[in-house]
């Protein structure tokens, strides 16, 4: 059993490395950028789905966690790891290996810091329910943004420049695979069932002996960890961070992904992340025809139309395997 | 000390504008349990329709009290119609759906108004015309009170008292209270809930329009994204006061306006936007339903 998992993991890594090689040779920078944003948004959407979709809590502060992860990992890379690598005077290939190694470490540091903040924010969910929790998370996201705005070490309002661009296709999609697999395994596990029970009925779940507070906080921490990773990947991809990238509009985007895909549907969130990332870009030719930027009006209109015609989201609570049975793994 | 009084006056002035917008949030939340994210953008549309109407009427060339009133009333009508349309076509079909869907729809409407505003009004800030000549009313030492501040506070107070009268002393207002208590029971008592909800949206949007015009007068720069943060802070004020309660919204808004002004005056203006949320978290941790909020027991 464990051996099978290792084989699976190895295959995924091999496929990703091969695609990385192909993509770096073939795709133009514009398409590559869309691909990277797709991956980052998938991580954001699927991780938020753990709180909003699976646990049924309501968080609108995901951009805050993303900002923490992005800034912390960028700061570690910029102030410690990148100078170390260049100071060591290694041969070129070792430098590349070192960069990948330290990138992973700084991503984890960013993710862990975000998870720590997730713990702090998850605690008020002790006695705040529904919308109030949502408002607190929203407020938290804004406070983080204003704090970053006032921290001069990491650029403040000017933005943080000179972050080493270590992010690539492999790492982004490696974490996409991680978060998606983890979510699927989570739903089928004891802990995932507990989260679903909390979503369906908190009081009943508590009566069944589930420690609601502990599970809510855990869900928050897990979700913010991956949001932090997404932030780190984003920071090391564009090499520049600005607090204005992490306003609550970014959090809304993450929520839109979750609701559009269908609350609690992991493959739905992946699908919705792809749609919301690609759609504005696909509408770009329209702008050249009309000479006016209608894209940003069409996007909310489509969102409204979808909400009015299919309120449960694209996939509802189903997974893609339930809709297209041939994608489903044969039961062993 | 004089500086303190000046900040106090400015704080009351901005607080009463927050109050006008916060009332719209709190009424809609009280009746539909919906955070109407589009409300801040209705406030923005109020400011812009005021701007265009004022230019259309030539009020920017010849400032007079009469024209200013016409501008105010016309843009309140525009926003009332907008609020009605949004409720009728975006929120009503979804009312039976889970609340999160309604919330996403609200966000969608908000994005639509913001982006549409940027498209049609232009993304660059506009300068709101001086509808009434600006002059200093009182001057005590270094404390100056301009006629604008008097107008802002006076108009807000008038509108709030009017609202208080409508909600607590008219039949429609009683129906609003009934609907916010329970939709089903209210409709069994012969109340047309749809009509009452529409009326609530119109009322809230009209107050937001007045708020937009007052902001335009006090801080002449208006742009299509102005409703975003202002709306959010007004909403936070409503939550601090206890959402669903109109006096709570006004108290929260005053608290917000005053503390914001004090932070800007004595601390640092860059922390201004964080303060609202800091206050919010503080209040919610101490009293989870806001200052004036009722504690509702959860039924099993």
PDB file of N, CA and C in Angstrom, chain A residues 52 58 60 124 127-133 135-136 138-140 142-143 145-147 149-151 202-203 248-249 252 255-256 258-259 263 292-294 296-301 303-304 307-308 310-313, chain B residues 29 33 35 37 89-90 93-94 97 99-101 103-105 107-109 111-112 114-116 119-120 228-229 232 235-236 239 242-243 268 270-271 273-274 277-278 280-281 284-285 288-290 298-300:
ATOM      1  N   UNK A  52     -14.430  27.133   3.779  1.00  0.00           N
ATOM      2  CA  UNK A  52     -15.768  27.555   3.365  1.00  0.00           C
ATOM      3  C   UNK A  52     -16.620  26.399   2.872  1.00  0.00           C
ATOM      4  N   UNK A  58     -17.176  30.721   7.350  1.00  0.00           N
ATOM      5  CA  UNK A  58     -17.235  31.749   6.329  1.00  0.00           C
ATOM      6  C   UNK A  58     -16.050  32.686   6.505  1.00  0.00           C
ATOM      7  N   UNK A  60     -13.536  35.539   4.738  1.00  0.00           N
ATOM      8  CA  UNK A  60     -13.266  36.442   3.611  1.00  0.00           C
ATOM      9  C   UNK A  60     -11.931  37.128   3.822  1.00  0.00           C
ATOM     10  N   UNK A 124     -11.018  33.193  17.406  1.00  0.00           N
ATOM     11  CA  UNK A 124     -12.291  33.894  17.636  1.00  0.00           C
ATOM     12  C   UNK A 124     -13.500  33.094  17.185  1.00  0.00           C
ATOM     13  N   UNK A 127     -16.420  31.752  19.588  1.00  0.00           N
ATOM     14  CA  UNK A 127     -17.754  32.239  19.929  1.00  0.00           C
ATOM     15  C   UNK A 127     -18.356  33.171  18.879  1.00  0.00           C
ATOM     16  N   UNK A 128     -17.748  33.231  17.713  1.00  0.00           N
ATOM     17  CA  UNK A 128     -18.361  33.998  16.628  1.00  0.00           C
ATOM     18  C   UNK A 128     -18.880  33.025  15.589  1.00  0.00           C
ATOM     19  N   UNK A 129     -20.086  33.278  15.127  1.00  0.00           N
ATOM     20  CA  UNK A 129     -20.654  32.362  14.150  1.00  0.00           C
ATOM     21  C   UNK A 129     -21.040  33.110  12.884  1.00  0.00           C
ATOM     22  N   UNK A 130     -21.087  32.356  11.804  1.00  0.00           N
ATOM     23  CA  UNK A 130     -21.639  32.866  10.548  1.00  0.00           C
ATOM     24  C   UNK A 130     -20.976  34.138  10.077  1.00  0.00           C
ATOM     25  N   UNK A 131     -21.810  35.134   9.823  1.00  0.00           N
ATOM     26  CA  UNK A 131     -21.338  36.363   9.208  1.00  0.00           C
ATOM     27  C   UNK A 131     -20.304  37.084  10.061  1.00  0.00           C
ATOM     28  N   UNK A 132     -20.450  36.993  11.395  1.00  0.00           N
ATOM     29  CA  UNK A 132     -19.521  37.721  12.254  1.00  0.00           C
ATOM     30  C   UNK A 132     -18.106  37.215  12.064  1.00  0.00           C
ATOM     31  N   UNK A 133     -17.960  35.905  11.942  1.00  0.00           N
ATOM     32  CA  UNK A 133     -16.643  35.336  11.680  1.00  0.00           C
ATOM     33  C   UNK A 133     -16.115  35.865  10.356  1.00  0.00           C
ATOM     34  N   UNK A 135     -16.788  38.650   8.902  1.00  0.00           N
ATOM     35  CA  UNK A 135     -16.390  40.052   9.019  1.00  0.00           C
ATOM     36  C   UNK A 135     -15.048  40.165   9.739  1.00  0.00           C
ATOM     37  N   UNK A 136     -14.844  39.326  10.767  1.00  0.00           N
ATOM     38  CA  UNK A 136     -13.565  39.373  11.483  1.00  0.00           C
ATOM     39  C   UNK A 136     -12.417  38.969  10.568  1.00  0.00           C
ATOM     40  N   UNK A 138     -12.355  39.254   7.379  1.00  0.00           N
ATOM     41  CA  UNK A 138     -12.177  40.357   6.430  1.00  0.00           C
ATOM     42  C   UNK A 138     -11.352  41.480   7.073  1.00  0.00           C
ATOM     43  N   UNK A 139     -11.717  41.801   8.314  1.00  0.00           N
ATOM     44  CA  UNK A 139     -10.986  42.839   9.026  1.00  0.00           C
ATOM     45  C   UNK A 139      -9.536  42.457   9.224  1.00  0.00           C
ATOM     46  N   UNK A 140      -9.298  41.186   9.548  1.00  0.00           N
ATOM     47  CA  UNK A 140      -7.944  40.707   9.734  1.00  0.00           C
ATOM     48  C   UNK A 140      -7.123  40.904   8.450  1.00  0.00           C
ATOM     49  N   UNK A 142      -7.550  43.049   6.101  1.00  0.00           N
ATOM     50  CA  UNK A 142      -7.254  44.475   5.884  1.00  0.00           C
ATOM     51  C   UNK A 142      -6.170  44.965   6.850  1.00  0.00           C
ATOM     52  N   UNK A 143      -6.224  44.489   8.110  1.00  0.00           N
ATOM     53  CA  UNK A 143      -5.216  44.911   9.084  1.00  0.00           C
ATOM     54  C   UNK A 143      -3.833  44.470   8.619  1.00  0.00           C
ATOM     55  N   UNK A 145      -2.869  43.986   5.614  1.00  0.00           N
ATOM     56  CA  UNK A 145      -2.460  44.810   4.477  1.00  0.00           C
ATOM     57  C   UNK A 145      -1.928  46.163   4.957  1.00  0.00           C
ATOM     58  N   UNK A 146      -2.620  46.770   5.901  1.00  0.00           N
ATOM     59  CA  UNK A 146      -2.176  48.086   6.380  1.00  0.00           C
ATOM     60  C   UNK A 146      -0.848  47.960   7.140  1.00  0.00           C
ATOM     61  N   UNK A 147      -0.688  46.865   7.899  1.00  0.00           N
ATOM     62  CA  UNK A 147       0.584  46.670   8.607  1.00  0.00           C
ATOM     63  C   UNK A 147       1.739  46.556   7.620  1.00  0.00           C
ATOM     64  N   UNK A 149       1.824  47.747   4.708  1.00  0.00           N
ATOM     65  CA  UNK A 149       1.974  49.076   4.122  1.00  0.00           C
ATOM     66  C   UNK A 149       2.903  49.941   4.966  1.00  0.00           C
ATOM     67  N   UNK A 150       2.942  49.681   6.284  1.00  0.00           N
ATOM     68  CA  UNK A 150       3.729  50.507   7.186  1.00  0.00           C
ATOM     69  C   UNK A 150       5.067  49.885   7.573  1.00  0.00           C
ATOM     70  N   UNK A 151       5.351  48.690   7.069  1.00  0.00           N
ATOM     71  CA  UNK A 151       6.632  48.057   7.378  1.00  0.00           C
ATOM     72  C   UNK A 151       7.631  48.404   6.286  1.00  0.00           C
ATOM     73  N   UNK A 202     -23.702  22.024  13.464  1.00  0.00           N
ATOM     74  CA  UNK A 202     -22.706  22.152  14.523  1.00  0.00           C
ATOM     75  C   UNK A 202     -23.140  21.484  15.812  1.00  0.00           C
ATOM     76  N   UNK A 203     -24.405  21.711  16.160  1.00  0.00           N
ATOM     77  CA  UNK A 203     -24.866  21.202  17.454  1.00  0.00           C
ATOM     78  C   UNK A 203     -24.880  19.681  17.448  1.00  0.00           C
ATOM     79  N   UNK A 248      -9.172  43.105  -0.206  1.00  0.00           N
ATOM     80  CA  UNK A 248     -10.205  42.086  -0.038  1.00  0.00           C
ATOM     81  C   UNK A 248     -10.798  41.662  -1.366  1.00  0.00           C
ATOM     82  N   UNK A 249     -10.480  42.379  -2.452  1.00  0.00           N
ATOM     83  CA  UNK A 249     -10.939  41.926  -3.763  1.00  0.00           C
ATOM     84  C   UNK A 249     -10.316  40.566  -4.076  1.00  0.00           C
ATOM     85  N   UNK A 252     -12.227  38.046  -2.269  1.00  0.00           N
ATOM     86  CA  UNK A 252     -13.476  37.792  -2.974  1.00  0.00           C
ATOM     87  C   UNK A 252     -13.236  36.817  -4.119  1.00  0.00           C
ATOM     88  N   UNK A 255     -13.234  33.420  -2.862  1.00  0.00           N
ATOM     89  CA  UNK A 255     -14.581  32.947  -2.510  1.00  0.00           C
ATOM     90  C   UNK A 255     -15.385  32.627  -3.760  1.00  0.00           C
ATOM     91  N   UNK A 256     -15.237  33.507  -4.766  1.00  0.00           N
ATOM     92  CA  UNK A 256     -15.961  33.284  -6.019  1.00  0.00           C
ATOM     93  C   UNK A 256     -15.572  31.924  -6.589  1.00  0.00           C
ATOM     94  N   UNK A 258     -14.630  29.262  -4.945  1.00  0.00           N
ATOM     95  CA  UNK A 258     -15.249  28.193  -4.157  1.00  0.00           C
ATOM     96  C   UNK A 258     -16.737  28.064  -4.487  1.00  0.00           C
ATOM     97  N   UNK A 259     -17.436  29.202  -4.538  1.00  0.00           N
ATOM     98  CA  UNK A 259     -18.876  29.133  -4.759  1.00  0.00           C
ATOM     99  C   UNK A 259     -19.204  28.746  -6.193  1.00  0.00           C
ATOM    100  N   UNK A 263     -19.933  24.578  -3.462  1.00  0.00           N
ATOM    101  CA  UNK A 263     -19.379  24.509  -2.109  1.00  0.00           C
ATOM    102  C   UNK A 263     -18.982  23.085  -1.746  1.00  0.00           C
ATOM    103  N   UNK A 292     -12.953  49.568 -25.809  1.00  0.00           N
ATOM    104  CA  UNK A 292     -13.278  49.866 -24.412  1.00  0.00           C
ATOM    105  C   UNK A 292     -13.088  48.593 -23.615  1.00  0.00           C
ATOM    106  N   UNK A 293     -12.694  48.738 -22.373  1.00  0.00           N
ATOM    107  CA  UNK A 293     -12.431  47.555 -21.573  1.00  0.00           C
ATOM    108  C   UNK A 293     -13.720  47.001 -20.995  1.00  0.00           C
ATOM    109  N   UNK A 294     -14.454  46.235 -21.809  1.00  0.00           N
ATOM    110  CA  UNK A 294     -15.710  45.666 -21.351  1.00  0.00           C
ATOM    111  C   UNK A 294     -15.508  44.412 -20.518  1.00  0.00           C
ATOM    112  N   UNK A 296     -14.120  43.704 -17.698  1.00  0.00           N
ATOM    113  CA  UNK A 296     -14.361  43.745 -16.265  1.00  0.00           C
ATOM    114  C   UNK A 296     -15.839  43.955 -15.947  1.00  0.00           C
ATOM    115  N   UNK A 297     -16.635  44.297 -16.975  1.00  0.00           N
ATOM    116  CA  UNK A 297     -18.078  44.380 -16.771  1.00  0.00           C
ATOM    117  C   UNK A 297     -18.705  43.038 -17.100  1.00  0.00           C
ATOM    118  N   UNK A 298     -18.166  42.394 -18.130  1.00  0.00           N
ATOM    119  CA  UNK A 298     -18.722  41.107 -18.532  1.00  0.00           C
ATOM    120  C   UNK A 298     -18.487  40.051 -17.452  1.00  0.00           C
ATOM    121  N   UNK A 299     -17.323  40.118 -16.823  1.00  0.00           N
ATOM    122  CA  UNK A 299     -16.980  39.123 -15.809  1.00  0.00           C
ATOM    123  C   UNK A 299     -17.993  39.090 -14.659  1.00  0.00           C
ATOM    124  N   UNK A 300     -18.287  40.233 -14.010  1.00  0.00           N
ATOM    125  CA  UNK A 300     -19.320  40.165 -12.968  1.00  0.00           C
ATOM    126  C   UNK A 300     -20.694  39.803 -13.503  1.00  0.00           C
ATOM    127  N   UNK A 301     -20.992  40.205 -14.747  1.00  0.00           N
ATOM    128  CA  UNK A 301     -22.296  39.853 -15.319  1.00  0.00           C
ATOM    129  C   UNK A 301     -22.420  38.343 -15.475  1.00  0.00           C
ATOM    130  N   UNK A 303     -20.825  36.166 -13.722  1.00  0.00           N
ATOM    131  CA  UNK A 303     -20.935  35.649 -12.356  1.00  0.00           C
ATOM    132  C   UNK A 303     -22.380  35.718 -11.881  1.00  0.00           C
ATOM    133  N   UNK A 304     -23.028  36.884 -12.131  1.00  0.00           N
ATOM    134  CA  UNK A 304     -24.425  37.056 -11.717  1.00  0.00           C
ATOM    135  C   UNK A 304     -25.324  36.074 -12.444  1.00  0.00           C
ATOM    136  N   UNK A 307     -24.957  32.678 -11.007  1.00  0.00           N
ATOM    137  CA  UNK A 307     -25.583  32.562  -9.686  1.00  0.00           C
ATOM    138  C   UNK A 307     -27.095  32.464  -9.816  1.00  0.00           C
ATOM    139  N   UNK A 308     -27.665  33.208 -10.796  1.00  0.00           N
ATOM    140  CA  UNK A 308     -29.121  33.211 -10.942  1.00  0.00           C
ATOM    141  C   UNK A 308     -29.617  31.932 -11.598  1.00  0.00           C
ATOM    142  N   UNK A 310     -27.678  28.906 -11.959  1.00  0.00           N
ATOM    143  CA  UNK A 310     -27.191  27.665 -11.339  1.00  0.00           C
ATOM    144  C   UNK A 310     -26.605  27.988  -9.969  1.00  0.00           C
ATOM    145  N   UNK A 311     -27.496  28.220  -8.996  1.00  0.00           N
ATOM    146  CA  UNK A 311     -27.034  28.724  -7.690  1.00  0.00           C
ATOM    147  C   UNK A 311     -26.138  27.753  -6.937  1.00  0.00           C
ATOM    148  N   UNK A 312     -26.193  26.463  -7.259  1.00  0.00           N
ATOM    149  CA  UNK A 312     -25.380  25.526  -6.475  1.00  0.00           C
ATOM    150  C   UNK A 312     -23.947  25.457  -7.000  1.00  0.00           C
ATOM    151  N   UNK A 313     -23.612  26.263  -7.995  1.00  0.00           N
ATOM    152  CA  UNK A 313     -22.262  26.227  -8.546  1.00  0.00           C
ATOM    153  C   UNK A 313     -22.176  25.226  -9.675  1.00  0.00           C
TER     154      UNK A 313
ATOM    155  N   UNK B  29     -29.497  44.216   6.352  1.00  0.00           N
ATOM    156  CA  UNK B  29     -29.123  43.025   7.116  1.00  0.00           C
ATOM    157  C   UNK B  29     -30.254  42.601   8.039  1.00  0.00           C
ATOM    158  N   UNK B  33     -30.865  39.441   6.264  1.00  0.00           N
ATOM    159  CA  UNK B  33     -29.647  38.785   6.741  1.00  0.00           C
ATOM    160  C   UNK B  33     -28.569  38.752   5.669  1.00  0.00           C
ATOM    161  N   UNK B  35     -25.283  40.759   3.838  1.00  0.00           N
ATOM    162  CA  UNK B  35     -24.328  41.857   3.801  1.00  0.00           C
ATOM    163  C   UNK B  35     -24.372  42.391   2.380  1.00  0.00           C
ATOM    164  N   UNK B  37     -22.981  44.040  -0.131  1.00  0.00           N
ATOM    165  CA  UNK B  37     -21.715  44.651  -0.515  1.00  0.00           C
ATOM    166  C   UNK B  37     -21.878  45.732  -1.575  1.00  0.00           C
ATOM    167  N   UNK B  89     -34.007  42.425  -9.442  1.00  0.00           N
ATOM    168  CA  UNK B  89     -33.499  41.523 -10.474  1.00  0.00           C
ATOM    169  C   UNK B  89     -32.330  40.663 -10.018  1.00  0.00           C
ATOM    170  N   UNK B  90     -31.603  41.079  -8.996  1.00  0.00           N
ATOM    171  CA  UNK B  90     -30.455  40.263  -8.580  1.00  0.00           C
ATOM    172  C   UNK B  90     -30.731  39.488  -7.300  1.00  0.00           C
ATOM    173  N   UNK B  93     -34.677  36.824  -6.974  1.00  0.00           N
ATOM    174  CA  UNK B  93     -34.758  35.454  -7.468  1.00  0.00           C
ATOM    175  C   UNK B  93     -33.969  34.467  -6.616  1.00  0.00           C
ATOM    176  N   UNK B  94     -33.015  34.976  -5.816  1.00  0.00           N
ATOM    177  CA  UNK B  94     -32.137  34.076  -5.069  1.00  0.00           C
ATOM    178  C   UNK B  94     -32.520  33.977  -3.608  1.00  0.00           C
ATOM    179  N   UNK B  97     -32.387  30.759  -1.794  1.00  0.00           N
ATOM    180  CA  UNK B  97     -31.127  30.002  -1.879  1.00  0.00           C
ATOM    181  C   UNK B  97     -30.305  30.192  -0.607  1.00  0.00           C
ATOM    182  N   UNK B  99     -27.517  31.515   1.925  1.00  0.00           N
ATOM    183  CA  UNK B  99     -27.137  32.911   2.069  1.00  0.00           C
ATOM    184  C   UNK B  99     -25.852  33.253   1.337  1.00  0.00           C
ATOM    185  N   UNK B 100     -24.959  32.276   1.234  1.00  0.00           N
ATOM    186  CA  UNK B 100     -23.682  32.564   0.587  1.00  0.00           C
ATOM    187  C   UNK B 100     -23.883  32.926  -0.877  1.00  0.00           C
ATOM    188  N   UNK B 101     -24.881  32.318  -1.523  1.00  0.00           N
ATOM    189  CA  UNK B 101     -25.154  32.656  -2.913  1.00  0.00           C
ATOM    190  C   UNK B 101     -25.584  34.107  -3.048  1.00  0.00           C
ATOM    191  N   UNK B 103     -24.763  36.409  -1.076  1.00  0.00           N
ATOM    192  CA  UNK B 103     -23.585  37.218  -0.798  1.00  0.00           C
ATOM    193  C   UNK B 103     -22.707  37.342  -2.041  1.00  0.00           C
ATOM    194  N   UNK B 104     -22.527  36.228  -2.750  1.00  0.00           N
ATOM    195  CA  UNK B 104     -21.720  36.260  -3.968  1.00  0.00           C
ATOM    196  C   UNK B 104     -22.391  37.168  -4.995  1.00  0.00           C
ATOM    197  N   UNK B 105     -23.731  37.075  -5.064  1.00  0.00           N
ATOM    198  CA  UNK B 105     -24.454  37.946  -5.982  1.00  0.00           C
ATOM    199  C   UNK B 105     -24.215  39.408  -5.625  1.00  0.00           C
ATOM    200  N   UNK B 107     -21.615  40.612  -4.153  1.00  0.00           N
ATOM    201  CA  UNK B 107     -20.251  40.943  -4.575  1.00  0.00           C
ATOM    202  C   UNK B 107     -20.217  41.160  -6.082  1.00  0.00           C
ATOM    203  N   UNK B 108     -20.963  40.309  -6.815  1.00  0.00           N
ATOM    204  CA  UNK B 108     -21.018  40.455  -8.262  1.00  0.00           C
ATOM    205  C   UNK B 108     -21.592  41.807  -8.664  1.00  0.00           C
ATOM    206  N   UNK B 109     -22.688  42.205  -8.013  1.00  0.00           N
ATOM    207  CA  UNK B 109     -23.297  43.504  -8.321  1.00  0.00           C
ATOM    208  C   UNK B 109     -22.303  44.622  -8.010  1.00  0.00           C
ATOM    209  N   UNK B 111     -18.994  44.470  -7.950  1.00  0.00           N
ATOM    210  CA  UNK B 111     -17.939  44.499  -8.977  1.00  0.00           C
ATOM    211  C   UNK B 111     -18.460  45.135 -10.257  1.00  0.00           C
ATOM    212  N   UNK B 112     -19.715  44.782 -10.595  1.00  0.00           N
ATOM    213  CA  UNK B 112     -20.309  45.306 -11.818  1.00  0.00           C
ATOM    214  C   UNK B 112     -20.408  46.832 -11.757  1.00  0.00           C
ATOM    215  N   UNK B 114     -18.671  48.889  -9.812  1.00  0.00           N
ATOM    216  CA  UNK B 114     -17.342  49.502  -9.784  1.00  0.00           C
ATOM    217  C   UNK B 114     -16.705  49.525 -11.164  1.00  0.00           C
ATOM    218  N   UNK B 115     -16.712  48.345 -11.812  1.00  0.00           N
ATOM    219  CA  UNK B 115     -16.063  48.276 -13.112  1.00  0.00           C
ATOM    220  C   UNK B 115     -16.830  49.055 -14.159  1.00  0.00           C
ATOM    221  N   UNK B 116     -18.179  48.984 -14.076  1.00  0.00           N
ATOM    222  CA  UNK B 116     -18.996  49.774 -14.982  1.00  0.00           C
ATOM    223  C   UNK B 116     -18.746  51.259 -14.777  1.00  0.00           C
ATOM    224  N   UNK B 119     -15.624  52.258 -16.344  1.00  0.00           N
ATOM    225  CA  UNK B 119     -15.753  52.267 -17.795  1.00  0.00           C
ATOM    226  C   UNK B 119     -16.476  53.525 -18.278  1.00  0.00           C
ATOM    227  N   UNK B 120     -17.583  53.872 -17.595  1.00  0.00           N
ATOM    228  CA  UNK B 120     -18.422  54.939 -18.128  1.00  0.00           C
ATOM    229  C   UNK B 120     -18.075  56.320 -17.560  1.00  0.00           C
ATOM    230  N   UNK B 228     -15.772  51.505  -2.177  1.00  0.00           N
ATOM    231  CA  UNK B 228     -15.243  50.216  -1.725  1.00  0.00           C
ATOM    232  C   UNK B 228     -14.877  50.260  -0.251  1.00  0.00           C
ATOM    233  N   UNK B 229     -13.900  51.098   0.080  1.00  0.00           N
ATOM    234  CA  UNK B 229     -13.416  51.136   1.452  1.00  0.00           C
ATOM    235  C   UNK B 229     -14.398  51.874   2.355  1.00  0.00           C
ATOM    236  N   UNK B 232     -17.207  49.616   3.171  1.00  0.00           N
ATOM    237  CA  UNK B 232     -16.781  48.577   4.095  1.00  0.00           C
ATOM    238  C   UNK B 232     -16.693  49.115   5.512  1.00  0.00           C
ATOM    239  N   UNK B 235     -20.044  49.637   6.912  1.00  0.00           N
ATOM    240  CA  UNK B 235     -20.588  48.349   7.309  1.00  0.00           C
ATOM    241  C   UNK B 235     -20.016  47.914   8.654  1.00  0.00           C
ATOM    242  N   UNK B 236     -18.693  48.094   8.792  1.00  0.00           N
ATOM    243  CA  UNK B 236     -18.046  47.751  10.050  1.00  0.00           C
ATOM    244  C   UNK B 236     -18.661  48.570  11.186  1.00  0.00           C
ATOM    245  N   UNK B 239     -21.767  46.991  12.192  1.00  0.00           N
ATOM    246  CA  UNK B 239     -21.551  45.776  12.985  1.00  0.00           C
ATOM    247  C   UNK B 239     -21.140  46.132  14.407  1.00  0.00           C
ATOM    248  N   UNK B 242     -23.996  46.935  16.387  1.00  0.00           N
ATOM    249  CA  UNK B 242     -24.980  45.869  16.556  1.00  0.00           C
ATOM    250  C   UNK B 242     -25.837  45.844  15.314  1.00  0.00           C
ATOM    251  N   UNK B 243     -25.558  44.918  14.408  1.00  0.00           N
ATOM    252  CA  UNK B 243     -26.209  44.991  13.097  1.00  0.00           C
ATOM    253  C   UNK B 243     -27.693  44.685  13.225  1.00  0.00           C
ATOM    254  N   UNK B 268      -1.063  58.470  13.345  1.00  0.00           N
ATOM    255  CA  UNK B 268      -0.500  58.416  12.007  1.00  0.00           C
ATOM    256  C   UNK B 268      -1.625  58.131  11.035  1.00  0.00           C
ATOM    257  N   UNK B 270      -1.511  56.737   8.237  1.00  0.00           N
ATOM    258  CA  UNK B 270      -1.418  55.495   7.468  1.00  0.00           C
ATOM    259  C   UNK B 270      -2.152  54.359   8.163  1.00  0.00           C
ATOM    260  N   UNK B 271      -2.352  54.483   9.483  1.00  0.00           N
ATOM    261  CA  UNK B 271      -3.038  53.407  10.191  1.00  0.00           C
ATOM    262  C   UNK B 271      -4.547  53.597  10.189  1.00  0.00           C
ATOM    263  N   UNK B 273      -6.928  53.209   7.999  1.00  0.00           N
ATOM    264  CA  UNK B 273      -7.806  52.184   7.450  1.00  0.00           C
ATOM    265  C   UNK B 273      -7.818  50.915   8.290  1.00  0.00           C
ATOM    266  N   UNK B 274      -6.732  50.682   9.045  1.00  0.00           N
ATOM    267  CA  UNK B 274      -6.701  49.469   9.869  1.00  0.00           C
ATOM    268  C   UNK B 274      -7.526  49.659  11.128  1.00  0.00           C
ATOM    269  N   UNK B 277     -11.057  48.188  11.480  1.00  0.00           N
ATOM    270  CA  UNK B 277     -11.138  46.739  11.656  1.00  0.00           C
ATOM    271  C   UNK B 277     -10.611  46.320  13.015  1.00  0.00           C
ATOM    272  N   UNK B 278      -9.638  47.085  13.508  1.00  0.00           N
ATOM    273  CA  UNK B 278      -9.115  46.810  14.835  1.00  0.00           C
ATOM    274  C   UNK B 278     -10.220  47.016  15.878  1.00  0.00           C
ATOM    275  N   UNK B 280     -13.340  46.881  15.309  1.00  0.00           N
ATOM    276  CA  UNK B 280     -14.338  45.845  15.067  1.00  0.00           C
ATOM    277  C   UNK B 280     -13.997  44.576  15.827  1.00  0.00           C
ATOM    278  N   UNK B 281     -12.734  44.129  15.676  1.00  0.00           N
ATOM    279  CA  UNK B 281     -12.345  42.874  16.318  1.00  0.00           C
ATOM    280  C   UNK B 281     -12.423  43.028  17.828  1.00  0.00           C
ATOM    281  N   UNK B 284     -16.125  42.984  18.863  1.00  0.00           N
ATOM    282  CA  UNK B 284     -16.743  41.670  18.697  1.00  0.00           C
ATOM    283  C   UNK B 284     -16.215  40.663  19.707  1.00  0.00           C
ATOM    284  N   UNK B 285     -14.935  40.825  20.100  1.00  0.00           N
ATOM    285  CA  UNK B 285     -14.400  39.885  21.072  1.00  0.00           C
ATOM    286  C   UNK B 285     -15.021  40.114  22.442  1.00  0.00           C
ATOM    287  N   UNK B 288     -19.951  39.917  21.317  1.00  0.00           N
ATOM    288  CA  UNK B 288     -20.007  39.348  19.962  1.00  0.00           C
ATOM    289  C   UNK B 288     -21.148  39.842  19.081  1.00  0.00           C
ATOM    290  N   UNK B 289     -22.158  40.488  19.628  1.00  0.00           N
ATOM    291  CA  UNK B 289     -23.238  40.953  18.751  1.00  0.00           C
ATOM    292  C   UNK B 289     -23.235  42.473  18.584  1.00  0.00           C
ATOM    293  N   UNK B 290     -22.151  43.139  18.956  1.00  0.00           N
ATOM    294  CA  UNK B 290     -22.098  44.583  18.808  1.00  0.00           C
ATOM    295  C   UNK B 290     -22.663  45.291  20.025  1.00  0.00           C
ATOM    296  N   UNK B 298     -29.596  30.172  20.412  1.00  0.00           N
ATOM    297  CA  UNK B 298     -29.697  29.257  19.287  1.00  0.00           C
ATOM    298  C   UNK B 298     -30.660  28.132  19.629  1.00  0.00           C
ATOM    299  N   UNK B 299     -31.624  27.922  18.726  1.00  0.00           N
ATOM    300  CA  UNK B 299     -32.617  26.873  18.984  1.00  0.00           C
ATOM    301  C   UNK B 299     -32.121  25.565  18.392  1.00  0.00           C
ATOM    302  N   UNK B 300     -32.391  24.513  19.088  1.00  0.00           N
ATOM    303  CA  UNK B 300     -31.980  23.208  18.572  1.00  0.00           C
ATOM    304  C   UNK B 300     -33.162  22.562  17.864  1.00  0.00           C
TER     305      UNK B 300
END
